[in-house]
Coordinates of C-alpha atoms in Angstrom, one line a residue:
Chain A
X244 CA 98.0 80.2 93.8
X245 CA 99.7 77.8 96.2
X246 CA 98.5 74.6 97.8
X247 CA 100.2 74.0 101.1
X248 CA 103.1 76.3 100.0
X249 CA 103.6 74.3 96.8
X250 CA 102.9 76.0 93.5
X251 CA 99.7 74.5 92.3
X252 CA 101.1 73.7 88.9
X253 CA 103.7 71.5 90.4
X254 CA 101.2 70.0 92.8
X255 CA 98.7 69.1 90.1
X256 CA 101.5 67.9 87.8
X257 CA 102.7 65.4 90.4
X258 CA 99.1 64.4 91.2
X259 CA 98.6 63.6 87.5
X260 CA 101.8 61.7 87.4
X261 CA 100.6 59.8 90.4
X262 CA 97.3 59.1 88.7
X263 CA 99.2 57.7 85.6
X264 CA 101.2 55.4 87.9
X265 CA 98.0 54.5 89.6
X266 CA 96.5 53.5 86.3
X267 CA 99.4 51.1 85.7
X268 CA 99.1 49.7 89.2
X269 CA 95.3 49.2 88.6
X270 CA 95.7 47.4 85.3
X271 CA 98.5 45.1 86.5
X272 CA 96.9 44.3 89.9
X273 CA 93.6 43.6 88.0
X274 CA 95.4 41.0 85.8
X275 CA 97.1 39.5 88.8
X276 CA 93.8 39.2 90.7
X277 CA 92.0 37.6 87.7
X278 CA 94.8 35.1 87.2
X279 CA 95.1 34.3 90.9
X280 CA 91.3 33.8 91.1
X281 CA 91.1 31.1 88.5
X282 CA 94.6 29.6 88.4
X283 CA 95.6 30.0 92.1
X284 CA 99.0 31.3 90.8
X285 CA 100.6 34.5 91.8
X286 CA 102.1 35.5 88.5
X287 CA 105.6 36.9 89.2
X288 CA 106.1 37.0 85.4
X289 CA 103.5 39.8 85.2
X290 CA 106.2 42.5 85.3
X291 CA 108.2 40.7 82.6
X292 CA 105.0 40.5 80.4
X293 CA 104.5 44.2 80.9
X294 CA 108.1 44.7 79.7
X295 CA 107.4 42.5 76.7
X296 CA 104.4 44.6 75.8
X297 CA 106.6 47.7 75.7
X298 CA 109.3 46.0 73.8
X299 CA 106.8 44.6 71.3
X300 CA 105.6 48.1 70.6
X301 CA 109.2 49.3 70.2
X302 CA 110.2 46.4 68.0
X303 CA 107.1 46.7 65.8
X304 CA 108.0 50.3 65.1
X305 CA 111.8 49.8 64.9
X306 CA 111.7 46.7 62.7
X307 CA 108.4 46.9 60.9
X308 CA 107.6 50.5 60.9
X309 CA 104.2 49.9 62.5
X310 CA 103.1 52.9 64.5
X311 CA 101.6 53.2 68.0
X312 CA 98.0 52.5 67.0
X313 CA 99.0 49.1 65.4
X314 CA 101.1 48.4 68.5
X315 CA 98.2 49.1 70.7
X316 CA 96.3 46.2 69.1
X317 CA 99.1 43.9 68.1
X318 CA 101.4 44.0 71.2
X319 CA 98.7 42.8 73.7
X320 CA 97.8 40.0 71.2
X321 CA 101.4 39.0 70.9
X322 CA 102.0 39.1 74.7
X323 CA 98.7 37.3 75.2
X324 CA 99.8 34.5 72.8
X325 CA 103.1 34.2 74.8
X326 CA 100.9 34.0 77.9
X327 CA 98.9 31.1 76.4
X328 CA 102.2 29.3 75.5
X329 CA 103.5 29.8 79.1
X330 CA 100.3 28.3 80.5
X331 CA 100.3 25.3 78.1
X332 CA 104.0 24.6 78.5
X333 CA 104.6 25.2 82.2
X334 CA 101.7 26.3 84.5
X335 CA 99.4 23.5 83.4
X336 CA 101.6 21.1 85.4
X337 CA 101.3 22.9 88.6
X338 CA 97.6 23.2 89.4
X339 CA 97.6 20.3 91.8
X340 CA 100.5 21.6 93.8
X341 CA 101.1 24.2 96.5
X342 CA 100.5 27.7 95.0
X343 CA 104.0 28.6 96.1
X344 CA 105.4 26.6 93.2
X345 CA 103.5 28.8 90.8
X346 CA 105.2 31.8 92.3
X347 CA 108.6 30.2 92.0
X348 CA 108.1 29.0 88.4
X349 CA 106.9 32.4 87.2
X350 CA 109.8 34.0 89.1
X351 CA 112.2 31.8 87.0
X352 CA 110.3 32.7 83.8
X353 CA 110.7 36.4 84.7
X354 CA 114.4 36.0 85.2
X355 CA 114.7 34.2 81.8
X356 CA 112.7 36.9 79.9
X357 CA 114.6 39.7 81.6
X358 CA 117.9 38.1 81.1
X359 CA 117.3 37.5 77.4
X360 CA 116.2 41.1 76.7
X361 CA 119.1 42.5 78.8
X362 CA 121.5 40.4 76.6
X363 CA 119.9 41.6 73.4
X364 CA 119.2 45.3 74.2
X365 CA 121.4 46.2 77.2
X366 CA 120.1 47.8 80.4
X367 CA 119.9 51.4 79.0
X368 CA 116.4 52.2 77.8
X369 CA 115.1 52.7 74.3
X370 CA 113.1 55.8 73.4
X371 CA 109.6 55.4 72.1
X372 CA 107.9 58.5 70.8
X373 CA 104.5 59.8 71.8
X374 CA 102.1 59.4 68.8
X375 CA 101.6 62.7 67.1
X376 CA 97.8 62.7 67.5
X377 CA 98.4 62.6 71.3
X378 CA 101.4 64.8 71.6
X379 CA 101.2 68.3 73.0
X380 CA 99.2 69.5 75.9
X381 CA 95.8 71.1 76.6
X382 CA 95.5 74.2 78.8
X383 CA 92.7 73.6 81.2
X384 CA 92.9 77.0 82.7
X385 CA 94.0 75.8 86.1
X386 CA 96.7 73.5 84.7
X387 CA 98.4 72.3 81.6
X388 CA 97.4 68.7 80.8
X389 CA 99.8 66.7 78.7
X390 CA 97.4 64.9 76.2
X391 CA 99.2 61.5 76.3
X392 CA 99.0 61.3 80.1
X393 CA 95.3 62.0 80.0
X394 CA 95.0 59.3 77.3
X395 CA 96.7 56.7 79.5
X396 CA 94.4 57.3 82.4
X397 CA 91.4 57.2 80.2
X398 CA 92.3 54.0 78.4
X399 CA 93.2 52.2 81.6
X400 CA 89.9 53.3 83.2
X401 CA 88.0 52.0 80.2
X402 CA 89.9 48.7 80.2
X403 CA 89.4 48.2 83.9
X404 CA 85.7 49.0 83.8
X405 CA 85.4 46.8 80.7
X406 CA 87.0 43.9 82.5
X407 CA 84.8 44.5 85.5
X408 CA 81.7 44.4 83.2
X409 CA 82.9 41.3 81.5
X410 CA 83.5 39.4 84.7
X411 CA 80.6 40.6 86.8
X412 CA 77.8 41.1 84.2
X413 CA 78.2 38.6 81.3
X414 CA 77.7 34.9 80.9
X415 CA 81.3 34.3 80.2
X416 CA 82.2 36.1 83.4
X417 CA 79.7 34.0 85.3
X418 CA 81.5 30.8 84.1
X419 CA 84.8 32.4 85.2
X420 CA 83.5 33.3 88.6
X421 CA 82.0 29.8 89.0
X422 CA 85.3 28.3 87.9
X423 CA 87.0 30.4 90.6
X424 CA 84.7 29.0 93.3
X425 CA 84.7 25.3 92.2
X426 CA 86.4 24.3 88.9
X427 CA 85.5 20.6 88.9
X428 CA 81.8 21.3 89.4
X429 CA 81.8 23.8 86.5
X430 CA 83.5 21.1 84.4
X431 CA 80.7 18.6 85.1
X432 CA 78.3 21.2 83.6
X433 CA 80.1 20.7 80.3
X434 CA 82.3 23.8 80.3
X435 CA 85.8 23.4 79.0
X436 CA 87.6 24.5 82.1
X437 CA 91.2 23.9 80.9
X438 CA 90.4 26.1 77.8
X439 CA 89.0 28.8 80.1
X440 CA 92.0 28.7 82.3
X441 CA 94.3 29.0 79.3
X442 CA 92.5 32.0 77.9
X443 CA 92.3 33.6 81.3
X444 CA 96.0 33.5 81.7
X445 CA 96.4 34.7 78.1
X446 CA 94.0 37.6 78.8
X447 CA 95.8 38.6 82.0
X448 CA 99.1 38.5 80.0
X449 CA 97.5 40.6 77.3
X450 CA 96.4 43.1 79.8
X451 CA 100.0 43.4 81.1
X452 CA 101.1 43.8 77.5
X453 CA 98.7 46.6 77.0
X454 CA 99.9 48.4 80.0
X455 CA 103.4 48.0 78.6
X456 CA 102.4 49.6 75.3
X457 CA 100.8 52.5 77.2
X458 CA 103.9 53.0 79.3
X459 CA 106.3 52.8 76.4
X460 CA 106.1 56.5 75.4
X461 CA 106.2 57.7 79.0
X462 CA 109.2 55.8 80.4
X463 CA 112.3 54.3 78.8
X464 CA 111.6 50.9 77.3
X465 CA 114.1 48.8 79.3
X466 CA 114.4 45.1 80.3
X467 CA 114.3 46.0 84.0
X468 CA 111.1 48.2 83.8
X469 CA 108.9 45.3 84.9
X470 CA 110.6 43.8 87.9
X471 CA 110.7 46.9 90.0
X472 CA 107.1 47.7 89.2
X473 CA 105.8 44.2 90.0
X474 CA 107.0 44.3 93.6
X475 CA 105.0 47.6 94.1
X476 CA 102.0 45.9 92.4
X477 CA 102.3 43.0 94.9
X478 CA 102.1 45.5 97.7
X479 CA 99.1 47.0 96.0
X480 CA 97.5 43.6 95.8
X481 CA 98.1 42.9 99.5
X482 CA 96.6 46.3 100.4
X483 CA 93.5 45.8 98.3
X484 CA 93.0 42.1 98.9
X485 CA 92.5 40.0 95.8
X486 CA 88.8 39.6 96.5
X487 CA 87.2 42.3 94.4
X488 CA 87.9 43.7 91.0
X489 CA 86.7 47.2 91.6
X490 CA 88.6 47.1 94.9
X491 CA 91.9 46.4 93.2
X492 CA 91.3 49.2 90.6
X493 CA 90.4 51.7 93.3
X494 CA 93.4 50.6 95.4
X495 CA 95.7 51.0 92.5
X496 CA 94.6 54.5 91.5
X497 CA 94.5 55.6 95.2
X498 CA 98.0 54.4 95.9
X499 CA 99.2 56.1 92.7
X500 CA 97.8 59.4 93.9
X501 CA 99.2 59.0 97.4
X502 CA 102.6 58.3 95.9
X503 CA 102.3 61.4 93.8
X504 CA 101.5 63.5 96.8
X505 CA 104.4 62.1 98.7
X506 CA 106.6 63.1 95.9
X507 CA 105.5 66.7 96.4
X508 CA 105.8 66.9 100.2
X509 CA 108.5 64.4 101.1
X510 CA 110.2 63.1 98.0
X511 CA 112.7 60.9 99.9
X512 CA 109.8 58.7 101.0
X513 CA 108.0 58.4 97.7
X514 CA 109.6 55.0 96.8
X515 CA 108.6 53.4 100.1
X516 CA 105.3 55.0 100.9
X517 CA 103.3 52.1 99.3
X518 CA 105.1 49.6 101.4
X519 CA 104.6 51.6 104.5
X520 CA 100.8 51.8 103.8
X521 CA 100.9 48.0 103.2
X522 CA 102.4 47.5 106.7
X523 CA 99.8 49.8 108.3
X524 CA 96.9 48.1 106.5
X525 CA 98.1 44.7 107.6
X526 CA 98.1 45.8 111.2
X527 CA 94.5 46.9 111.0
X528 CA 92.9 44.7 108.4
X529 CA 95.1 41.7 107.6
X530 CA 92.8 40.6 104.8
X531 CA 93.3 43.8 102.9
X532 CA 90.9 46.7 102.4
X533 CA 88.5 44.8 100.1
X534 CA 89.5 41.2 100.9
X535 CA 87.5 38.6 102.8
X536 CA 89.0 36.7 105.7
X537 CA 88.9 33.0 104.7
Chain B
X743 CA 122.2 2.4 115.0
X744 CA 120.5 1.8 111.7
X745 CA 122.2 1.4 108.4
X746 CA 120.9 4.8 107.1
X747 CA 122.1 6.6 110.2
X748 CA 125.6 5.2 109.9
X749 CA 125.7 6.2 106.3
X750 CA 124.6 9.8 107.2
X751 CA 127.2 9.9 109.9
X752 CA 130.0 8.8 107.6
X753 CA 128.9 11.3 105.0
X754 CA 129.1 14.1 107.5
X755 CA 132.6 13.0 108.7
X756 CA 133.9 12.9 105.2
X757 CA 132.4 16.3 104.5
X758 CA 134.0 17.7 107.7
X759 CA 137.3 16.3 106.7
X760 CA 136.9 17.9 103.3
X761 CA 136.1 21.2 104.9
X762 CA 139.1 21.1 107.1
X763 CA 141.5 20.1 104.4
X764 CA 140.1 22.3 101.6
X765 CA 142.9 24.9 101.6
X766 CA 145.5 22.1 101.3
X767 CA 143.7 20.5 98.4
X768 CA 144.4 23.6 96.3
X769 CA 140.9 25.0 96.3
X770 CA 140.9 28.8 96.2
X771 CA 140.1 29.7 99.8
X772 CA 138.2 32.9 99.1
X773 CA 135.9 30.9 96.8
X774 CA 135.3 28.3 99.4
X775 CA 134.6 31.0 102.0
X776 CA 132.1 32.7 99.8
X777 CA 130.5 29.3 99.3
X778 CA 130.3 28.7 103.0
X779 CA 128.7 32.2 103.6
X780 CA 126.0 31.4 101.0
X781 CA 125.6 27.9 102.3
X782 CA 124.9 29.3 105.8
X783 CA 122.5 31.8 104.3
X784 CA 120.6 29.0 102.5
X785 CA 120.6 26.9 105.7
X786 CA 119.1 29.8 107.7
X787 CA 116.5 30.2 105.0
X788 CA 115.7 26.5 105.0
X789 CA 115.0 26.7 108.7
X790 CA 112.0 28.8 107.8
X791 CA 110.9 27.2 104.4
X792 CA 111.9 23.6 105.0
X793 CA 111.2 23.2 108.7
X794 CA 108.4 25.7 109.3
X795 CA 106.8 25.8 105.9
X796 CA 107.0 29.6 105.4
X797 CA 108.3 30.9 102.1
X798 CA 110.0 34.3 102.7
X799 CA 110.7 36.2 99.5
X800 CA 112.6 38.8 101.4
X801 CA 115.6 37.2 103.0
X802 CA 118.0 39.4 101.2
X803 CA 116.9 42.2 103.5
X804 CA 118.4 40.4 106.5
X805 CA 121.5 39.2 104.7
X806 CA 122.2 42.6 103.2
X807 CA 121.4 44.8 106.1
X808 CA 123.7 42.7 108.3
X809 CA 126.3 43.0 105.7
X810 CA 126.1 46.8 105.8
X811 CA 126.0 46.9 109.6
X812 CA 129.1 44.8 109.9
X813 CA 130.9 46.7 107.2
X814 CA 130.0 50.0 108.9
X815 CA 131.1 48.9 112.4
X816 CA 134.4 47.5 111.1
X817 CA 135.2 50.4 108.8
X818 CA 133.9 53.5 110.6
X819 CA 134.0 52.4 114.2
X820 CA 137.0 50.1 114.2
X821 CA 135.2 47.2 115.8
X822 CA 136.8 43.8 115.8
X823 CA 135.3 41.4 113.2
X824 CA 133.7 39.0 115.7
X825 CA 131.9 41.9 117.5
X826 CA 130.8 43.3 114.1
X827 CA 129.4 40.0 113.1
X828 CA 127.5 39.7 116.3
X829 CA 126.2 43.2 115.7
X830 CA 125.1 42.2 112.2
X831 CA 123.3 39.1 113.4
X832 CA 121.6 41.0 116.2
X833 CA 120.4 43.8 113.9
X834 CA 119.2 41.3 111.3
X835 CA 117.3 39.5 114.1
X836 CA 115.7 42.7 115.3
X837 CA 114.7 43.6 111.7
X838 CA 113.4 40.1 111.4
X839 CA 111.3 40.6 114.6
X840 CA 109.6 43.7 113.1
X841 CA 109.1 42.1 109.6
X842 CA 107.9 38.9 111.2
X843 CA 105.3 40.6 113.3
X844 CA 103.7 42.1 110.2
X845 CA 104.2 39.1 107.8
X846 CA 102.8 36.3 110.0
X847 CA 99.5 38.0 109.9
X848 CA 99.0 36.4 106.5
X849 CA 99.7 32.9 105.2
X850 CA 101.1 31.1 102.1
X851 CA 101.3 33.2 99.0
X852 CA 100.5 36.5 100.8
X853 CA 103.3 35.8 103.3
X854 CA 105.7 35.6 100.3
X855 CA 104.4 38.8 98.8
X856 CA 104.5 40.7 102.1
X857 CA 108.1 39.7 102.8
X858 CA 109.1 40.6 99.3
X859 CA 107.5 44.1 99.6
X860 CA 109.0 44.9 103.0
X861 CA 112.4 43.7 101.7
X862 CA 112.1 46.1 98.8
X863 CA 111.3 48.9 101.3
X864 CA 114.6 48.0 103.2
X865 CA 116.4 48.0 99.8
X866 CA 115.2 51.6 99.2
X867 CA 116.3 52.6 102.7
X868 CA 119.7 51.1 102.1
X869 CA 119.8 53.0 98.8
X870 CA 119.2 56.4 100.4
X871 CA 120.6 56.1 103.9
X872 CA 123.8 57.9 104.6
X873 CA 125.9 55.1 106.2
X874 CA 125.5 52.6 103.3
X875 CA 127.3 54.5 100.7
X876 CA 124.4 54.6 98.3
X877 CA 125.1 53.2 94.8
X878 CA 128.7 52.5 95.6
X879 CA 128.1 50.5 98.8
X880 CA 130.8 50.1 101.5
X881 CA 134.0 49.2 99.8
X882 CA 137.4 48.2 101.2
X883 CA 136.2 46.9 104.5
X884 CA 139.3 45.6 106.4
X885 CA 139.3 42.1 107.7
X886 CA 140.7 43.3 111.0
X887 CA 142.1 41.2 114.0
X888 CA 140.0 38.5 115.5
X889 CA 139.4 39.4 119.2
X890 CA 141.8 42.1 118.5
X891 CA 144.6 39.5 118.6
X892 CA 144.7 37.3 115.6
X893 CA 145.2 39.0 112.2
X894 CA 142.7 37.7 109.6
X895 CA 144.8 39.0 106.7
X896 CA 146.0 35.6 105.7
X897 CA 143.3 33.7 103.7
X898 CA 144.1 30.5 105.6
X899 CA 143.4 32.0 109.0
X900 CA 140.2 33.6 107.8
X901 CA 139.2 30.4 106.2
X902 CA 139.3 28.5 109.5
X903 CA 137.5 31.2 111.3
X904 CA 134.7 31.1 108.6
X905 CA 134.6 27.3 108.7
X906 CA 134.2 27.4 112.5
X907 CA 131.4 29.8 112.4
X908 CA 129.7 27.8 109.6
X909 CA 130.0 24.5 111.4
X910 CA 128.8 26.0 114.7
X911 CA 125.8 27.6 113.0
X912 CA 125.0 24.4 111.1
X913 CA 125.0 22.4 114.3
X914 CA 122.9 25.1 116.0
X915 CA 120.3 24.8 113.2
X916 CA 120.3 21.0 113.6
X917 CA 119.9 21.4 117.4
X918 CA 116.9 23.7 116.9
X919 CA 115.2 21.5 114.3
X920 CA 115.6 18.3 116.5
X921 CA 114.4 20.0 119.7
X922 CA 110.8 19.9 121.0
X923 CA 110.5 23.4 119.6
X924 CA 111.6 22.1 116.2
X925 CA 108.9 19.4 116.4
X926 CA 106.3 22.0 116.9
X927 CA 107.6 23.9 113.9
X928 CA 107.2 20.8 111.8
X929 CA 103.7 20.3 113.1
X930 CA 102.9 23.8 112.0
X931 CA 104.3 23.0 108.6
X932 CA 102.3 19.8 108.2
X933 CA 99.0 20.9 109.7
X934 CA 98.6 24.3 111.1
X935 CA 94.9 24.0 112.2
X936 CA 95.8 20.9 114.2
X937 CA 98.6 22.7 115.9
X938 CA 96.2 25.4 116.9
X939 CA 93.6 22.9 118.1
X940 CA 96.3 21.3 120.3
X941 CA 96.7 24.6 122.0
X942 CA 99.9 25.8 120.5
X943 CA 100.3 29.5 120.0
X944 CA 101.2 29.1 116.4
X945 CA 102.0 32.7 115.7
X946 CA 104.6 32.8 118.5
X947 CA 106.4 29.8 117.2
X948 CA 106.4 31.1 113.7
X949 CA 107.8 34.4 114.9
X950 CA 110.6 32.8 116.8
X951 CA 111.5 30.7 113.8
X952 CA 111.4 33.8 111.6
X953 CA 113.7 35.8 114.0
X954 CA 116.2 32.9 114.3
X955 CA 116.3 32.5 110.5
X956 CA 116.7 36.2 110.0
X957 CA 119.5 36.4 112.6
X958 CA 121.4 33.5 111.0
X959 CA 120.9 35.0 107.6
X960 CA 122.4 38.1 109.1
X961 CA 125.4 36.2 110.4
X962 CA 125.9 34.9 106.9
X963 CA 125.8 38.4 105.4
X964 CA 128.2 39.7 108.0
X965 CA 130.7 36.9 107.3
X966 CA 130.4 37.7 103.6
X967 CA 131.4 41.3 104.2
X968 CA 134.4 40.3 106.2
X969 CA 135.5 37.7 103.5
X970 CA 134.9 39.8 100.4
X971 CA 135.6 43.2 102.0
X972 CA 132.5 44.9 100.7
X973 CA 128.8 45.3 101.2
X974 CA 126.7 46.5 98.2
X975 CA 123.1 46.9 97.1
X976 CA 123.4 43.5 95.4
X977 CA 123.2 42.0 98.9
X978 CA 119.8 43.5 99.7
X979 CA 118.3 43.2 96.2
X980 CA 115.3 41.0 95.6
X981 CA 117.3 38.9 93.2
X982 CA 119.4 37.8 96.2
X983 CA 116.2 36.6 97.9
X984 CA 115.4 34.7 94.7
X985 CA 118.9 33.2 94.7
X986 CA 118.7 31.8 98.2
X987 CA 115.3 30.2 97.4
X988 CA 116.9 28.6 94.3
X989 CA 119.8 27.3 96.4
X990 CA 117.5 25.7 98.9
X991 CA 115.1 24.3 96.3
X992 CA 117.8 22.9 94.1
X993 CA 119.5 21.2 97.1
X994 CA 116.4 20.0 98.7
X995 CA 113.9 21.9 100.8
X996 CA 113.6 20.5 104.4
X997 CA 116.8 18.4 104.2
X998 CA 119.7 19.2 106.3
X999 CA 122.4 19.1 103.7
X1000 CA 120.4 20.2 100.7
X1001 CA 120.9 24.0 101.0
X1002 CA 124.7 23.5 101.4
X1003 CA 124.7 21.4 98.2
X1004 CA 122.4 23.8 96.4
X1005 CA 124.5 26.8 97.2
X1006 CA 127.6 25.0 96.1
X1007 CA 126.0 24.3 92.7
X1008 CA 124.7 27.9 92.3
X1009 CA 127.9 29.7 93.4
X1010 CA 130.2 27.4 91.4
X1011 CA 128.0 27.9 88.4
X1012 CA 128.1 31.7 88.7
X1013 CA 131.9 31.5 89.2
X1014 CA 132.4 29.3 86.2
X1015 CA 130.0 31.1 83.9
X1016 CA 130.5 34.7 84.8
X1017 CA 133.5 35.3 82.5
X1018 CA 132.3 33.2 79.7
X1019 CA 128.6 34.1 79.2
X1020 CA 128.1 37.5 80.9
X1021 CA 124.5 38.2 81.7
X1022 CA 123.2 34.9 80.3
X1023 CA 123.9 33.7 83.9
X1024 CA 120.5 35.2 84.9
X1025 CA 118.9 33.2 82.1
X1026 CA 120.6 30.0 83.2
X1027 CA 119.5 30.6 86.8
X1028 CA 116.0 31.1 85.5
X1029 CA 116.0 27.9 83.5
X1030 CA 117.3 26.0 86.5
X1031 CA 114.4 27.5 88.6
X1032 CA 111.9 26.4 86.0
X1033 CA 113.3 22.9 85.6
X1034 CA 113.6 22.5 89.4
X1035 CA 109.9 23.4 89.9
X1036 CA 108.7 21.2 87.0
X1037 CA 110.9 18.1 87.4
X1038 CA 112.6 17.7 90.8
X1039 CA 110.8 19.6 93.5
X1040 CA 112.5 17.6 96.2
X1041 CA 115.9 18.9 95.1
X1042 CA 119.1 16.8 94.7
X1043 CA 119.4 15.7 98.3
X1044 CA 115.7 15.2 98.6
X1045 CA 115.5 13.0 95.5
X1046 CA 118.5 11.0 96.8
X1047 CA 116.8 10.4 100.1
X1048 CA 113.6 9.4 98.3
X1049 CA 115.5 7.0 96.1
X1050 CA 117.2 5.4 99.2
X1051 CA 113.8 5.1 100.8
X1052 CA 112.3 3.3 97.8
X1053 CA 115.3 0.9 97.7
X1054 CA 114.9 0.2 101.4
X1055 CA 111.2 -0.5 100.9
X1056 CA 111.9 -2.8 97.9
X1057 CA 114.4 -4.7 99.9
X1058 CA 112.0 -5.4 102.8

């Protein structure tokens, strides 16, 4: 069976790959949106934190013999803790300034993190094995589904929906949304806003770390894995608009799929298709698909 | 003429004298030329960030694509260097026109992200296009003969050509900033809604500033190709966009001489450290970035000006 002249196995395979990429876009743009909402900072270091997550998993295995399942819990916590430290040491001083300074500072941090890891581990990637429980593939009849890829999509969907529930449907989320609207007012109601801000950045960093652990068995764990991804994620954020959480998740997944399809039909354009879509969306809806014009 | 103005004028005369005599002072001419190319790049960038208030995170796209265009015209078409530089500047300006039309639809942080994303797209195009030489880039671009007459083979001749282009571009930027047009740009930087309410078509002014800045960044990239003899993917990479931001920030955003000073520090640092510490250079650049944002956001020249201003106030 062929789809548009492409063997359907290849087509579905690329589509799945696109969906996996989309899952990473969704998780990272979600973290960016939450951080931007409360801190007003575009976190350029997000890609570096994602890289840290993958390296944390690799080091936990390489140095301490802890397997994937430990890493899945520990690495996001480690990266989250680093995020908290970054917020306390650096970002805290920038809240009264133009948001552009936040972008520049986190850009500097990303350079530092990347440079240190490049010096320690070189540019070539490290291999991280797929955990044995998730290795192999399932024959669905119409396609062969690699188990680990399905797992990545599943986990990221659960995480994204969980984050959505936490922010939109719980009391803590209500504080967070109120803080986004008007932080000083929330503070007068007796809520510890600086603590909330710190934990939000930590949680966003942890989310990036989790994405890193999930990515580790699929791609080579390398110091540069984050910086190329983060620019695409910026484009995803511009396309979706940072207004809505479900919006950024949907945009992320959708763009991953479109990228996958481009890889089937016109591979040369697959690395730029997201940027082209960004330009088109900006022409029609400058605020992004789910954004609000302010 | 006030005291401050005299001081500025004397400073500039001293610097001009230094520029003209640099080869005689035993400074390595290729190093100074490279420095001038990046200084021009930073000045072009500052026209946008410092005097219009727009942070572009994609200026490497203009610098780098002009570097390629110039390299291609000189190497494959046998154009003379000055024509190839003009071609580089014009093409960077045209790319800037297209990018600007898209990017000025959003402001602030989004503007930065959009320019970064489009620049990354241009990076991928340069990676895959046939005339850029892919991963290798364009190597061995000859310096050629200026106007088809004067050979630029000698470092000294090339130096004075580069210095002339730099000084003329620097003066042109000064002219733009101090013109009525430049005043409107400053108003947009300070208070955009007010500019709109006064009836200025803000987007048009922003676009013209963007195109001017892109074209000048292109001239800088073109000069770099002629001086160094190559154009590579490094020139279009996002880290180059970051570097020019650092140069401007370090020297002083919105000051005339700041970007020159900042690029001097960054390029010298890279030159000094490259052999000794390898890839720690990236880390050091990152640390400077962080320190700059946290402690002296006005940059070296900006802080000096502020210090002079405080002294003057205290004296009154």
